[in-house]
Structure formats: structure tokens, C-alpha cells
Amino acid sequence: MVNNQPKNSIIFFRGIAKLIDLIIVIVLWKTFREAGIFLGIFYLLISDGLFKGCSVGKKFLRLRVINIERQRNADFRDSIVRNLVIAFSLFFLLIPIIGWLICIIIFAFEFIIIIGDSENKRLGDYLAKTSVIEE
């Protein structure tokens, strides 16, 4: 599939969509105390399979995750594989200071990959063989 959107625009919208999803993670974390971080991570893992290839953030910004090999919307398996790196980094938030730094480094690494990649993919997209497109 060809994406006619300028590269910087799709990166911006992906960033905003991920921010919306991370806000949901934080709300779950703070609402449900001890279990909240695990609920948030669970949401993040399955999020791209919730609305036919869209997380809440992607749905709001009219983006969709597709499995490139099957040329279909991402399912829960695709979502889990593509979000493993981000979800794993959130566990470090349970460790004061050094854990937060590790989490930030992992997020920065993913962001740098998206910026430098000609197809706007991050590590999770390569692992799951997915791509983010406009709806």
C-alpha cells in the first residue's frame, strides 16, 4: 500500500496516537493501583487489535495497523508482537529513577527508528510484519 501522506505528518500522527494510548495506560495505572500497571500493559499489548487494526489513539486519528503479509487489519497477535518492546519498557517504570531512564531510552530508540526509517516503521512493526496507514 502506498502512503500519500508526507513522512513528517504520519510520524506526528503516530506520536499523538501513541500518546493517547499511553494516557489510557496511566489512567488505568492510577485508577487500579497495584494491578493498574498490568492492566495498562495488557491494554497496550492488545490495543491495535481492538478496532479492526486500531487502538483508541489510532482510531481517533484515523490510522490503522495492517499485517503486510496478509494485507489485512492487524489482529490481537499482531498487536501483541508489535507492542512487546513498548510494553516491556513500561515494566521499568516500577523501578524508581533508573527504571524511568531505561523506559525513556527505549521510547527514544523506537522514535529514532521511526524517524530514520524510509517506511516510518519502528522495531515492533518489523517484528510483527505490520505497517501503519491512514484509514
Short mmCIF file of C-alpha atoms in Angstrom, two decimals:
data_model
loop_
_atom_site.label_atom_id
_atom_site.label_comp_id
_atom_site.label_asym_id
_atom_site.label_seq_id
_atom_site.Cartn_x
_atom_site.Cartn_y
_atom_site.Cartn_z
CA MET A 1 0.00 0.00 0.00
CA VAL A 2 1.24 3.44 -0.84
CA ASN A 3 1.00 6.15 1.76
CA ASN A 4 0.44 9.56 0.15
CA GLN A 5 0.86 11.43 3.42
CA PRO A 6 4.13 13.33 3.95
CA LYS A 7 6.56 11.42 6.18
CA ASN A 8 6.68 14.04 8.95
CA SER A 9 2.89 14.16 9.12
CA ILE A 10 2.42 10.42 9.62
CA ILE A 11 5.17 10.36 12.24
CA PHE A 12 3.44 13.23 14.09
CA PHE A 13 0.05 11.48 13.98
CA ARG A 14 1.56 8.18 15.13
CA GLY A 15 3.19 10.00 18.03
CA ILE A 16 -0.08 11.64 19.06
CA ALA A 17 -1.92 8.30 18.77
CA LYS A 18 0.68 6.61 21.00
CA LEU A 19 0.41 9.49 23.48
CA ILE A 20 -3.36 8.95 23.69
CA ASP A 21 -2.80 5.23 24.29
CA LEU A 22 -0.19 5.98 26.97
CA ILE A 23 -2.64 8.32 28.70
CA ILE A 24 -5.05 5.37 28.85
CA VAL A 25 -2.24 3.27 30.38
CA ILE A 26 -1.60 5.96 33.01
CA VAL A 27 -5.31 6.28 33.84
CA LEU A 28 -5.56 2.51 34.31
CA TRP A 29 -2.38 2.51 36.40
CA LYS A 30 -3.53 5.28 38.71
CA THR A 31 -7.15 4.08 38.92
CA PHE A 32 -6.47 0.47 39.82
CA ARG A 33 -3.34 0.95 41.97
CA GLU A 34 -1.23 -2.23 42.16
CA ALA A 35 -2.97 -4.03 39.29
CA GLY A 36 -3.22 -0.88 37.19
CA ILE A 37 0.21 -1.07 35.57
CA PHE A 38 -0.53 -4.64 34.48
CA LEU A 39 -3.95 -3.62 33.12
CA GLY A 40 -2.29 -0.75 31.28
CA ILE A 41 0.36 -3.02 29.78
CA PHE A 42 -2.33 -5.53 28.81
CA TYR A 43 -4.27 -2.74 27.09
CA LEU A 44 -1.14 -1.62 25.27
CA LEU A 45 -0.36 -5.16 24.10
CA ILE A 46 -3.81 -5.79 22.60
CA SER A 47 -4.68 -2.20 21.67
CA ASP A 48 -4.06 -2.43 17.92
CA GLY A 49 -6.38 -5.42 17.63
CA LEU A 50 -9.34 -3.77 19.35
CA PHE A 51 -10.98 -1.86 16.49
CA LYS A 52 -10.00 -3.76 13.33
CA GLY A 53 -6.36 -2.70 13.44
CA CYS A 54 -6.81 0.43 15.52
CA SER A 55 -6.03 1.32 19.10
CA VAL A 56 -8.10 4.07 20.70
CA GLY A 57 -5.44 6.62 19.74
CA LYS A 58 -5.18 5.39 16.15
CA LYS A 59 -8.98 5.25 15.81
CA PHE A 60 -9.17 8.88 16.94
CA LEU A 61 -6.51 9.95 14.41
CA ARG A 62 -7.79 7.71 11.60
CA LEU A 63 -4.75 5.46 11.42
CA ARG A 64 -4.78 1.70 11.02
CA VAL A 65 -2.28 -1.11 11.52
CA ILE A 66 -2.18 -3.73 8.78
CA ASN A 67 -0.34 -7.02 8.52
CA ILE A 68 1.73 -6.64 5.36
CA GLU A 69 1.89 -10.36 4.53
CA ARG A 70 -1.86 -10.95 4.85
CA GLN A 71 -2.91 -7.48 3.63
CA ARG A 72 -5.48 -7.40 6.42
CA ASN A 73 -6.07 -5.41 9.56
CA ALA A 74 -3.82 -6.28 12.45
CA ASP A 75 -5.30 -8.77 14.87
CA PHE A 76 -4.53 -9.34 18.55
CA ARG A 77 -1.48 -11.48 17.75
CA ASP A 78 -0.03 -8.76 15.51
CA SER A 79 -0.77 -6.17 18.18
CA ILE A 80 0.96 -8.15 20.92
CA VAL A 81 4.07 -8.77 18.83
CA ARG A 82 4.37 -5.17 17.60
CA ASN A 83 3.83 -3.69 21.06
CA LEU A 84 6.08 -6.05 23.05
CA VAL A 85 9.03 -3.65 23.07
CA ILE A 86 6.95 -0.72 24.34
CA ALA A 87 5.04 -2.85 26.86
CA PHE A 88 8.28 -4.36 28.17
CA SER A 89 9.72 -0.89 28.71
CA LEU A 90 6.75 0.05 30.90
CA PHE A 91 7.75 -2.57 33.48
CA PHE A 92 10.84 -0.46 34.15
CA LEU A 93 8.56 2.31 35.45
CA LEU A 94 8.19 0.22 38.61
CA ILE A 95 11.87 0.90 39.38
CA PRO A 96 12.47 4.44 40.69
CA ILE A 97 14.74 6.77 38.70
CA ILE A 98 16.91 4.24 36.82
CA GLY A 99 13.82 2.40 35.56
CA TRP A 100 12.30 5.63 34.30
CA LEU A 101 15.54 6.40 32.45
CA ILE A 102 15.58 2.95 30.85
CA CYS A 103 11.95 3.38 29.76
CA ILE A 104 12.70 6.79 28.24
CA ILE A 105 15.74 5.38 26.40
CA ILE A 106 13.64 2.56 24.91
CA PHE A 107 10.93 5.01 23.80
CA ALA A 108 13.58 7.32 22.30
CA PHE A 109 15.14 4.36 20.47
CA GLU A 110 11.77 3.43 18.94
CA PHE A 111 11.13 7.06 17.94
CA ILE A 112 14.57 7.38 16.33
CA ILE A 113 13.93 4.20 14.34
CA ILE A 114 10.64 5.65 13.00
CA ILE A 115 12.30 8.92 12.01
CA GLY A 116 15.20 7.20 10.28
CA ASP A 117 13.18 4.53 8.52
CA SER A 118 12.06 5.13 4.93
CA GLU A 119 8.75 3.35 5.62
CA ASN A 120 8.07 5.02 9.01
CA LYS A 121 8.32 1.69 10.82
CA ARG A 122 9.54 1.03 14.32
CA LEU A 123 11.12 -2.14 15.66
CA GLY A 124 7.71 -3.58 16.61
CA ASP A 125 6.45 -3.17 13.04
CA TYR A 126 9.39 -5.16 11.71
CA LEU A 127 8.90 -7.91 14.32
CA ALA A 128 5.18 -8.25 13.53
CA LYS A 129 5.45 -7.50 9.80
CA THR A 130 2.98 -4.65 10.12
CA SER A 131 2.65 -1.11 8.88
CA VAL A 132 0.61 1.92 9.96
CA ILE A 133 -1.51 3.54 7.25
CA GLU A 134 -4.21 6.18 7.01
CA GLU A 135 -7.80 4.94 7.08
#
